[in-house]
Tab-separated table of N, CA and C in Angstrom:
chain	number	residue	atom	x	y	z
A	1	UNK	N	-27.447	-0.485	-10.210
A	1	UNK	CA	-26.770	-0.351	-8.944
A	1	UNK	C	-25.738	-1.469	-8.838
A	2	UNK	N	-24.282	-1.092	-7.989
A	2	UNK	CA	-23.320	-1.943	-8.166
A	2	UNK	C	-23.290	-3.242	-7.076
A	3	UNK	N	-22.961	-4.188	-6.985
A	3	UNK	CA	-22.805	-4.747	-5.896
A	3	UNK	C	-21.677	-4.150	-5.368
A	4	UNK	N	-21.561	-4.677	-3.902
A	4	UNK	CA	-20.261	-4.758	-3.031
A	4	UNK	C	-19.662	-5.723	-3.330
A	5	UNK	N	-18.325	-5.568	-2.811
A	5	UNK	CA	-16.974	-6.299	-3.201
A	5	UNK	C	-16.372	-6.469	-2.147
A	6	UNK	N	-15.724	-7.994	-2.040
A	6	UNK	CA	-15.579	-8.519	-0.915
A	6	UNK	C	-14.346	-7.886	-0.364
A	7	UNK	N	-13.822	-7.814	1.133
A	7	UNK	CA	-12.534	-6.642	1.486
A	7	UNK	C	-11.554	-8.250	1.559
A	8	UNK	N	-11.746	-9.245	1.421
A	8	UNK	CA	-10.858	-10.745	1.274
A	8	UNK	C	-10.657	-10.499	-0.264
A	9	UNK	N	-10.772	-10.034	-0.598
A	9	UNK	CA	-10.768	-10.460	-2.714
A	9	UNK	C	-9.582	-9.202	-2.993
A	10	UNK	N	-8.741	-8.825	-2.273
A	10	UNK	CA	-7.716	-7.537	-2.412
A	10	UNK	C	-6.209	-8.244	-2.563
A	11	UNK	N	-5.008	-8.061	-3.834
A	11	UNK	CA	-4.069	-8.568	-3.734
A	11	UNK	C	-3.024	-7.559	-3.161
A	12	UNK	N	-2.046	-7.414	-2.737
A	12	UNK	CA	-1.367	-6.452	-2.442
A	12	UNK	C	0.322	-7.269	-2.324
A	13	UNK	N	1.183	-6.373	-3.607
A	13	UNK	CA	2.456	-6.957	-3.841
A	13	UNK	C	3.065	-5.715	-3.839
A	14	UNK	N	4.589	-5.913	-3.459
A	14	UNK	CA	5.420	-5.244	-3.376
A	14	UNK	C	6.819	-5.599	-4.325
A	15	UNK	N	7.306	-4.674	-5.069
A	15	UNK	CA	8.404	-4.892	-5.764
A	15	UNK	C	10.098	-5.136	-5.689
A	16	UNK	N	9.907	-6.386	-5.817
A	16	UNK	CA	12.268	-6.561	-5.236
A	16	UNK	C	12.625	-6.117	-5.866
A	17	UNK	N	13.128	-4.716	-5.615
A	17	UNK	CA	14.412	-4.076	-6.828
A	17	UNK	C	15.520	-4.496	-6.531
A	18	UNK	N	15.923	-5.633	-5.992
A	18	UNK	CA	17.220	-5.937	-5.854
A	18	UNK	C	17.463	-7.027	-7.023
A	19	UNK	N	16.957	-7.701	-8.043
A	19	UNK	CA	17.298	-7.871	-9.527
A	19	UNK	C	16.659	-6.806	-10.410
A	20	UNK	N	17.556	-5.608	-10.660
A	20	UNK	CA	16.972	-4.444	-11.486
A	20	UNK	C	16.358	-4.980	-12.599
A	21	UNK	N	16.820	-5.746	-13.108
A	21	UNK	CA	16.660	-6.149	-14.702
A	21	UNK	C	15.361	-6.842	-14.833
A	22	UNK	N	14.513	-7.203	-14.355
A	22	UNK	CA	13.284	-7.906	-14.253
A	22	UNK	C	12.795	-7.544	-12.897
A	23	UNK	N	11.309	-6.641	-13.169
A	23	UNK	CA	10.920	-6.639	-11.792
A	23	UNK	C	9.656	-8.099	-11.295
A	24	UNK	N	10.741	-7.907	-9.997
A	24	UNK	CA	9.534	-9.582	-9.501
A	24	UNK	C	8.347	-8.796	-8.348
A	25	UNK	N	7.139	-9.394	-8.617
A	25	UNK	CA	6.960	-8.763	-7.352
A	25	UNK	C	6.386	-9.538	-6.418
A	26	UNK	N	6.162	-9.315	-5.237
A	26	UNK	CA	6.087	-10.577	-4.117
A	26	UNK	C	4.835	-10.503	-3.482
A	27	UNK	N	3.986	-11.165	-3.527
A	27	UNK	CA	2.804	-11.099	-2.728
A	27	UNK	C	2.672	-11.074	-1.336
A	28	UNK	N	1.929	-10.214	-0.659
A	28	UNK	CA	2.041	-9.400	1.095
A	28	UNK	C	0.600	-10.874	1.062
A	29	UNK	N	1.479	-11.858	1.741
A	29	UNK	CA	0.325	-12.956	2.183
A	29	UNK	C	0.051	-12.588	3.803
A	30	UNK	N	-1.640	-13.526	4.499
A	30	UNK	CA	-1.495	-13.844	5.306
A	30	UNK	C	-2.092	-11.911	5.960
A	31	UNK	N	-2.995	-11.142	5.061
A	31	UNK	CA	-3.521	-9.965	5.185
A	31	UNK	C	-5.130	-10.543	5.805
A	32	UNK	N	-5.110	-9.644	7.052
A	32	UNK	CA	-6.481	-9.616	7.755
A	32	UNK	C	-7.129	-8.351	7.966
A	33	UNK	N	-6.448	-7.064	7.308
A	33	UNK	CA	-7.692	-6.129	7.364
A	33	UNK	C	-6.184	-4.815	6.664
A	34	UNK	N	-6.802	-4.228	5.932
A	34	UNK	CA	-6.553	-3.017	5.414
A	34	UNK	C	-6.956	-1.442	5.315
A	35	UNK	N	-6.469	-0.389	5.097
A	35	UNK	CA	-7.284	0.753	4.740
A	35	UNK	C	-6.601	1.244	4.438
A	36	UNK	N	-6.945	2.249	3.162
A	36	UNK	CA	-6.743	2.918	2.041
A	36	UNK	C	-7.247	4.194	2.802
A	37	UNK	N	-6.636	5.196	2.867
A	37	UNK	CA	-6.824	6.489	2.954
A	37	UNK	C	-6.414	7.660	1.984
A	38	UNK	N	-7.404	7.896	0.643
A	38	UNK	CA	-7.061	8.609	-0.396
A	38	UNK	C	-6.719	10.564	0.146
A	39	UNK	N	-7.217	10.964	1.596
A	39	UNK	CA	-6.957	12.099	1.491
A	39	UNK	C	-5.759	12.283	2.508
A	40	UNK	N	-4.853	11.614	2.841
A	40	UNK	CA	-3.188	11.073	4.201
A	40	UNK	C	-2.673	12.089	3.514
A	41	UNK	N	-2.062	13.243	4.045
A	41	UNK	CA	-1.149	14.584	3.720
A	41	UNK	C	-1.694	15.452	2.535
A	42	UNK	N	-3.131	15.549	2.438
A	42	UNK	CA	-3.660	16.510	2.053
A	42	UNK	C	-3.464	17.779	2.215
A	43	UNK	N	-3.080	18.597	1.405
A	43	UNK	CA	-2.599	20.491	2.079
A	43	UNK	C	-3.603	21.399	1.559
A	44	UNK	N	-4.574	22.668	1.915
A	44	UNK	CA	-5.137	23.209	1.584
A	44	UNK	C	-4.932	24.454	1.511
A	45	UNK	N	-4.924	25.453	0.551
A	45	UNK	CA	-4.754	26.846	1.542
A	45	UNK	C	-5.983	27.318	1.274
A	46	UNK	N	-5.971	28.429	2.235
A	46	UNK	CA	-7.918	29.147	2.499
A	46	UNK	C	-7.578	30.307	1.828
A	47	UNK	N	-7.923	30.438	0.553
A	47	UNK	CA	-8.532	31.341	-0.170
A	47	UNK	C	-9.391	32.281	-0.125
A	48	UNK	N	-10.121	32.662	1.130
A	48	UNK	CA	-11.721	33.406	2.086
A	48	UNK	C	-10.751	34.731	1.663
A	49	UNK	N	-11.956	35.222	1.235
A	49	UNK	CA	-11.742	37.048	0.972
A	49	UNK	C	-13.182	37.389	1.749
A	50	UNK	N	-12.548	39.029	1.860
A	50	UNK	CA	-13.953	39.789	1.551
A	50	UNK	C	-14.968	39.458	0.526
A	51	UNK	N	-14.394	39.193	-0.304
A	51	UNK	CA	-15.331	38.573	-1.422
A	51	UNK	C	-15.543	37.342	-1.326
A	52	UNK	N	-15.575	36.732	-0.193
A	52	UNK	CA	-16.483	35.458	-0.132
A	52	UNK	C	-17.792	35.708	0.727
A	53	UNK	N	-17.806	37.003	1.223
A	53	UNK	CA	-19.188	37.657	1.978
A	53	UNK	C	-19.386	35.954	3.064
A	54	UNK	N	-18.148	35.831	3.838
A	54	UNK	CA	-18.473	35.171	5.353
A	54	UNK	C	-18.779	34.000	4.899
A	55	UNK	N	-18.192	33.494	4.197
A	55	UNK	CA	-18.149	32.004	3.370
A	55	UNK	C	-16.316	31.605	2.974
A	56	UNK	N	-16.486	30.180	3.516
A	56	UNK	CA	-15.055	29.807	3.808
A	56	UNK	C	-14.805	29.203	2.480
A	57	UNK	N	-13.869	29.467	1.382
A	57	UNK	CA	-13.100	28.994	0.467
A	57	UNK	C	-11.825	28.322	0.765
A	58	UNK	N	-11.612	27.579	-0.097
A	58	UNK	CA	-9.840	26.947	-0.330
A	58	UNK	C	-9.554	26.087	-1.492
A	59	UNK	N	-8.154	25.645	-1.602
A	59	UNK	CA	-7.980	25.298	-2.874
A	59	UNK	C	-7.334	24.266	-2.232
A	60	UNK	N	-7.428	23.221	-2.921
A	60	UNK	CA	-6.129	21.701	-2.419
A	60	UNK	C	-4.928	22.111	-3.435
A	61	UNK	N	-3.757	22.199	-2.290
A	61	UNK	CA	-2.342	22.631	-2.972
A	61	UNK	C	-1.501	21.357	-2.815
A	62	UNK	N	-2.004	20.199	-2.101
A	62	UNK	CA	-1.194	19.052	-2.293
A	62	UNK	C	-2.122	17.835	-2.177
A	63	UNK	N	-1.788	16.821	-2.873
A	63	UNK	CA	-2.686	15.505	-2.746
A	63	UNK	C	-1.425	14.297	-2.257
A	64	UNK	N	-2.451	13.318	-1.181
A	64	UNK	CA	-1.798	12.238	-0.742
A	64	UNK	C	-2.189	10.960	-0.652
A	65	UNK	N	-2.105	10.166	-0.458
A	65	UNK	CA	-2.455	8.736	0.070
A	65	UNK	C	-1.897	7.575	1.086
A	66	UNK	N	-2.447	6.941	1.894
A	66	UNK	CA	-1.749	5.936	2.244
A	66	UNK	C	-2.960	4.631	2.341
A	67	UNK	N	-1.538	3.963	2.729
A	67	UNK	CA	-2.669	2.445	2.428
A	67	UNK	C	-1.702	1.579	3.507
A	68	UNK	N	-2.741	1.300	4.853
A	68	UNK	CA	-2.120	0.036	5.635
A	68	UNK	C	-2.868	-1.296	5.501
A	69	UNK	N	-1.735	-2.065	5.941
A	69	UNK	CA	-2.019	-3.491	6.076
A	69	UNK	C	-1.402	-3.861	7.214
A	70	UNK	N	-2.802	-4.988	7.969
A	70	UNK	CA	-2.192	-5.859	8.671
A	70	UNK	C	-2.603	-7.470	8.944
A	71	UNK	N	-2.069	-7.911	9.832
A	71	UNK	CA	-2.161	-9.556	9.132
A	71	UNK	C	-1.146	-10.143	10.157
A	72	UNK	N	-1.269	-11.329	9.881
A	72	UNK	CA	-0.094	-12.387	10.405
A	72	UNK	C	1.062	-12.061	9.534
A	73	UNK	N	2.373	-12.314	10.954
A	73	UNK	CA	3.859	-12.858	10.431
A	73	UNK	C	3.372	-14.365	9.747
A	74	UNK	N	4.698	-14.714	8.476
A	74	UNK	CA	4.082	-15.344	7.718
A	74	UNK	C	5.687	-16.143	7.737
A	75	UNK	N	5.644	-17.864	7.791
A	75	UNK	CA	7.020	-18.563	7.368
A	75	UNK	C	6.784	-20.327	6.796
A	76	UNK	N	7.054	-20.805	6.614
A	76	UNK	CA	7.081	-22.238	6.008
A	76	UNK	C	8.276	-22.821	6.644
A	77	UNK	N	8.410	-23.862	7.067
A	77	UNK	CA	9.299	-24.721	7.411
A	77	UNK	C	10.560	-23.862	7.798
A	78	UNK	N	10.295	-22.566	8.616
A	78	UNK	CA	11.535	-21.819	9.011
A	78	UNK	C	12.236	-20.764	8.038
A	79	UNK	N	11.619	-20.799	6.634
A	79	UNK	CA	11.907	-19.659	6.007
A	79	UNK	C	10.758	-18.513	5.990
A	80	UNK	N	11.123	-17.525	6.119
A	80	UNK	CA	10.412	-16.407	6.207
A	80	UNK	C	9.461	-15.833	4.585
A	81	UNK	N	8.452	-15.594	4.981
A	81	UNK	CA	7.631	-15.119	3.533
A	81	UNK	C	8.571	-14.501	2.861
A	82	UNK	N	8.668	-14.355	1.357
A	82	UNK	CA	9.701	-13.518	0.864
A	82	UNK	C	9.418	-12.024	0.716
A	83	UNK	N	8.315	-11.642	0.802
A	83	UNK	CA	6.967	-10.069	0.473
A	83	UNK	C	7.093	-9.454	2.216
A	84	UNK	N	7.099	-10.229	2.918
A	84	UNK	CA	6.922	-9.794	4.038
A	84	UNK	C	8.537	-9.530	4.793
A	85	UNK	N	9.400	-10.255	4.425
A	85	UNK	CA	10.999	-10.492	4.408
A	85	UNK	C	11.359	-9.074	3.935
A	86	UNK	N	10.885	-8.874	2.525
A	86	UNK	CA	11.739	-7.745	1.704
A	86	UNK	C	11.472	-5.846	2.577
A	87	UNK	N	10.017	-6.456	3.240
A	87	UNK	CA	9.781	-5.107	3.781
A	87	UNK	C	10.379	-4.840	4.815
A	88	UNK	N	11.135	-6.241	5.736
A	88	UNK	CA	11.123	-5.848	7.062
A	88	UNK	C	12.379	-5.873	6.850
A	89	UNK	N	13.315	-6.264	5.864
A	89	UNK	CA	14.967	-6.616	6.328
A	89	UNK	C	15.535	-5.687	5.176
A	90	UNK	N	15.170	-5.170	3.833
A	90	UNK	CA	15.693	-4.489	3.077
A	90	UNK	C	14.889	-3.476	3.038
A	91	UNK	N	13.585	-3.237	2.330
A	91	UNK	CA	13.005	-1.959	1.935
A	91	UNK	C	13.136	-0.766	3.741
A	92	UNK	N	12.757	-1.685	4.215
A	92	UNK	CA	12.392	-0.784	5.749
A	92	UNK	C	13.592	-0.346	6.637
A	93	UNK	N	14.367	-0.842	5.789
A	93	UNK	CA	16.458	-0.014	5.982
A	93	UNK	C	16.826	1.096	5.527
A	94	UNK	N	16.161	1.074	4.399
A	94	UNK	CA	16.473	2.165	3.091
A	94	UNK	C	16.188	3.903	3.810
A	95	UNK	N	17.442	4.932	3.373
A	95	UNK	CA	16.909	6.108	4.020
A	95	UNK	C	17.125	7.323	2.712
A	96	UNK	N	16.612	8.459	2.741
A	96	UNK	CA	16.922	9.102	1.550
A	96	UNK	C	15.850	8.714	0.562
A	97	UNK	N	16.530	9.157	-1.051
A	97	UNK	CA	16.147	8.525	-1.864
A	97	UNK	C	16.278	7.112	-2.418
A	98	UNK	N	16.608	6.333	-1.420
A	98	UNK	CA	16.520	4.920	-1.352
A	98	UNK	C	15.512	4.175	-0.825
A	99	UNK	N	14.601	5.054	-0.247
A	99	UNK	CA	13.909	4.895	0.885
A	99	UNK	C	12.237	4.495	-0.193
A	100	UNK	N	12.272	4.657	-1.397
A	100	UNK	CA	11.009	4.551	-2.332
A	100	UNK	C	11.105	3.465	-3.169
A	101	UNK	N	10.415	2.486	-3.308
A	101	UNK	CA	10.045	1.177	-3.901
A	101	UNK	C	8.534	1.607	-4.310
A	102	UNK	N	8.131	0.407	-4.868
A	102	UNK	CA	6.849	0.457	-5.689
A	102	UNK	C	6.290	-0.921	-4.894
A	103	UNK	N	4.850	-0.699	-4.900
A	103	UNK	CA	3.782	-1.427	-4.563
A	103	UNK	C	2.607	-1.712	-5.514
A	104	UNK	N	1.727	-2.556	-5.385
A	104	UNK	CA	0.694	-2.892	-6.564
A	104	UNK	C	-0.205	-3.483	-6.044
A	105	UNK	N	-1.767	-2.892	-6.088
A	105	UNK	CA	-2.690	-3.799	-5.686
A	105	UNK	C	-3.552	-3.987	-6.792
A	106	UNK	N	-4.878	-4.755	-6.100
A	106	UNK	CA	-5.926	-4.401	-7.009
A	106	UNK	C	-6.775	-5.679	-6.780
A	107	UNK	N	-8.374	-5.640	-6.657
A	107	UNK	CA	-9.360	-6.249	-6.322
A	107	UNK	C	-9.080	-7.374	-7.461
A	108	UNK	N	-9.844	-9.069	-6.875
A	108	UNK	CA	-9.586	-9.946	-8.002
A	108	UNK	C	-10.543	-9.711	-9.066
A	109	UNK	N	-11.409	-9.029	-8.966
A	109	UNK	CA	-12.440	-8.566	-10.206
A	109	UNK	C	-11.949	-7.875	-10.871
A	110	UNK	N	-10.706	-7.046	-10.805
A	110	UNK	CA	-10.595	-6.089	-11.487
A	110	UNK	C	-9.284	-6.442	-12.114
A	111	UNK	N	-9.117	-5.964	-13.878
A	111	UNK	CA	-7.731	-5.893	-14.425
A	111	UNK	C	-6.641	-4.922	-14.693
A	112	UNK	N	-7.075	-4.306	-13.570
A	112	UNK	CA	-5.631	-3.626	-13.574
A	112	UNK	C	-5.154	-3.288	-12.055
A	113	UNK	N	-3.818	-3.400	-12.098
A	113	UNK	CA	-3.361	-2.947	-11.035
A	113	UNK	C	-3.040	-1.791	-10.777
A	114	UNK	N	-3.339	-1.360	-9.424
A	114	UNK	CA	-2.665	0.238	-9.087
A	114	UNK	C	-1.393	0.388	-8.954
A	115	UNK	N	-0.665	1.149	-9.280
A	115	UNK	CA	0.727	1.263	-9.042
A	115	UNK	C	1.328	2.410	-7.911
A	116	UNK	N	1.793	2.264	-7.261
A	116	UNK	CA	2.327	3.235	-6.543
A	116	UNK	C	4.039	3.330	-5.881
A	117	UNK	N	4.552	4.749	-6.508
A	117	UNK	CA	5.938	4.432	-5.982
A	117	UNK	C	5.621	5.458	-4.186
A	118	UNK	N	6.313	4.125	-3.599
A	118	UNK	CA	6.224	4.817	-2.275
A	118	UNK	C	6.904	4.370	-0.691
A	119	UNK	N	7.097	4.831	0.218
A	119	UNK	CA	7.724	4.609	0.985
A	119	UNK	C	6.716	3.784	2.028
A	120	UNK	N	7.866	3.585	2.771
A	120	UNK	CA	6.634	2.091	3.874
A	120	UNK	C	7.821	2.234	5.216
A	121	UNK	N	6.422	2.162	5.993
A	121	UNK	CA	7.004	1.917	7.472
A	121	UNK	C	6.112	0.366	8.106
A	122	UNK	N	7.258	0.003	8.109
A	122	UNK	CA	6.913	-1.511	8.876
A	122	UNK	C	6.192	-0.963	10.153
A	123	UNK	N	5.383	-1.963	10.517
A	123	UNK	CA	4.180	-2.001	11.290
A	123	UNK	C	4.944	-2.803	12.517
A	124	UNK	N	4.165	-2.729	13.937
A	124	UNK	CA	4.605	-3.208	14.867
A	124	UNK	C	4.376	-5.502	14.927
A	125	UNK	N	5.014	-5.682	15.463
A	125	UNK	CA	5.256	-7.049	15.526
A	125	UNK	C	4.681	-7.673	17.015
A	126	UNK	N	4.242	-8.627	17.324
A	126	UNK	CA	3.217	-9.260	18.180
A	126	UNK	C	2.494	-10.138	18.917
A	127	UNK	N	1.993	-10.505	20.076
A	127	UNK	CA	0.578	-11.060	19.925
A	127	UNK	C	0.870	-11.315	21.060
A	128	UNK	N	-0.240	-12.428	21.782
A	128	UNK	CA	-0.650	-13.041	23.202
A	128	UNK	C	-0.262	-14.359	23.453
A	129	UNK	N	-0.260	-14.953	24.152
A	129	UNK	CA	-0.763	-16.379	24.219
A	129	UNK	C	-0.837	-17.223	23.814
A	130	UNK	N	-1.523	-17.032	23.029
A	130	UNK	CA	-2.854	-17.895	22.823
A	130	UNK	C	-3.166	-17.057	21.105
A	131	UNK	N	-1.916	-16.812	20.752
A	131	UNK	CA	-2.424	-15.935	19.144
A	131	UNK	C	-1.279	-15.914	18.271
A	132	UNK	N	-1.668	-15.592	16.975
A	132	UNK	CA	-0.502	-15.534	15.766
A	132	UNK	C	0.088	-14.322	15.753
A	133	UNK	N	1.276	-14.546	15.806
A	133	UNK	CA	2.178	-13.368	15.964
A	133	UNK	C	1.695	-11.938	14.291
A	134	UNK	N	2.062	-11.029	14.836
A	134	UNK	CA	0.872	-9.747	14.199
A	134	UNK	C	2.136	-9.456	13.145
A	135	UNK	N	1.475	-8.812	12.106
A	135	UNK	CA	2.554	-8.215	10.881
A	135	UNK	C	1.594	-7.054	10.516
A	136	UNK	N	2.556	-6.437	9.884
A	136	UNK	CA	1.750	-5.411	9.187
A	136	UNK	C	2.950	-3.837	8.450
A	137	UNK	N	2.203	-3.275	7.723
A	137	UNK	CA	3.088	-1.918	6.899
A	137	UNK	C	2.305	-0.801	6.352
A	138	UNK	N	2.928	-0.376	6.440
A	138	UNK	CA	1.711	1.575	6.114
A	138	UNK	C	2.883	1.768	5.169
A	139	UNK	N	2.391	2.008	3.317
A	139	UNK	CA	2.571	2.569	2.349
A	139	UNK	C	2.043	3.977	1.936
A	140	UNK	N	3.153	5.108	1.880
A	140	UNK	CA	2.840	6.253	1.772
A	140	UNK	C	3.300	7.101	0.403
A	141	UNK	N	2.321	7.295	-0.679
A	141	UNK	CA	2.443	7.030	-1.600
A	141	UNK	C	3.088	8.563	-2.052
A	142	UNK	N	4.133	8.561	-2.917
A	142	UNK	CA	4.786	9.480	-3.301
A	142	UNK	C	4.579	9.737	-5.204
A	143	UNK	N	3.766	10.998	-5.298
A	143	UNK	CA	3.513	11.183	-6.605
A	143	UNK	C	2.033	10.738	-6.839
A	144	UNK	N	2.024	10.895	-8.038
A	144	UNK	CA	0.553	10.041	-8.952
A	144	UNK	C	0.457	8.487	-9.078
A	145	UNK	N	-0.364	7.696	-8.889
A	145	UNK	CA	-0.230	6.452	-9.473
A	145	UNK	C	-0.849	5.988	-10.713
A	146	UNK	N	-0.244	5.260	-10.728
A	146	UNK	CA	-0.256	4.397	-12.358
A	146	UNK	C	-1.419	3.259	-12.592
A	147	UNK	N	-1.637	2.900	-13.067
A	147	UNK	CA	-1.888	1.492	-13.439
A	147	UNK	C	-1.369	0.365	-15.036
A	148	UNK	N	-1.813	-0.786	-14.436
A	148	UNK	CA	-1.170	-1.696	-15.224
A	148	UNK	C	-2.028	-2.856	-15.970
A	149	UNK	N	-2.200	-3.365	-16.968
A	149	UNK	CA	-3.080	-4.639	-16.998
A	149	UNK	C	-1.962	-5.818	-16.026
A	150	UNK	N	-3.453	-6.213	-15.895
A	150	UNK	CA	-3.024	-8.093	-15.158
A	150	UNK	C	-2.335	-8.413	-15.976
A	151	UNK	N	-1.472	-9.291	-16.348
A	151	UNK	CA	-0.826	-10.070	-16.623
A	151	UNK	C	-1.357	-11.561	-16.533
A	152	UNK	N	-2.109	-12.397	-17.568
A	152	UNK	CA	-3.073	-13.103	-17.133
A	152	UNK	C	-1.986	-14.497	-16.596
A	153	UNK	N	-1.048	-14.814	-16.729
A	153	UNK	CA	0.348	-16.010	-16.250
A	153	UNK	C	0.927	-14.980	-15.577
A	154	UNK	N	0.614	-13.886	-14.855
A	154	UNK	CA	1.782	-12.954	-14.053
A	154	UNK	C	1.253	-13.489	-12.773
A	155	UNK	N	0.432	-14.194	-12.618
A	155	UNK	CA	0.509	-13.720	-10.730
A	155	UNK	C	-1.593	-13.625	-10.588
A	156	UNK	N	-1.597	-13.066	-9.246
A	156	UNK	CA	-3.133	-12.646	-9.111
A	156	UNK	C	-3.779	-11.855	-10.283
């Protein structure tokens, strides 16, 4: 039997395609809770005949995913995170087929990363009082994903 795995032990980076020639990718710091939803724009059609004698059939005709995050706005001495920057001032501009970048996670136990090319809607911005201003982005994954080995000098 497996253990559980901690939901703090999750990296989640996003890719600057704005130097094509080397992709960098930027770590989404400053994450306080996530969810992965493997069945987000699922399509089915119902297949039920007479010949299912009053028994409901169907087939999945499309598969989807999404994956949010949210967390604190994130800055150092007045500059803005650069992962959290790229989503809110370039990627989250983009319309069309401009509108798809790539993302990468993956638990620190594990060596490989997931890959996903996909679109993102910046999350609402925030807070009270008496609290850290809120961040956050919903990645909606377009196609199949990939994976990658770690890179053991790449990063997480």
């Amino acid at each position: 039997m497996g253990r559980p795995i901690d939901a703090r032990g999750w990296y989640f980076e996003v890719e600057d395609i704005t130097t094509p020639a080397t992709p960098v990718w930027l770590r989404l710091p400053n994450i306080r809770s996530w969810t992965y939803n493997p069945s987000e724009n699922e399509e089915t059609a119902d297949t039920t005949t007479n010949d299912s004698e009053g028994l409901y059939e169907q087939d999945v005709m499309q598969r989807g995913a999404k994956l949010e995050v949210s967390g604190e706005y994130a800055q150092t001495s007045g500059t803005r995170d650069p992962g959290q920057a790229y989503i809110d001032n370039v990627w989250g501009y983009r319309l069309g087929s401009e509108s798809r970048n790539r993302i990468r996670y993956r638990h620190k136990s594990q060596t490989d990363w997931t890959i996903w090319e996909c679109t993102v809607t910046p999350g609402e911005q925030g807070g009270e009082h008496n609290a850290k201003t809120s961040w956050g982005a919903t990645f909606t994954r377009c196609g199949a994903p990939s994976t990658e080995a770690v890179v053991p000098d790449g990063g997480a």
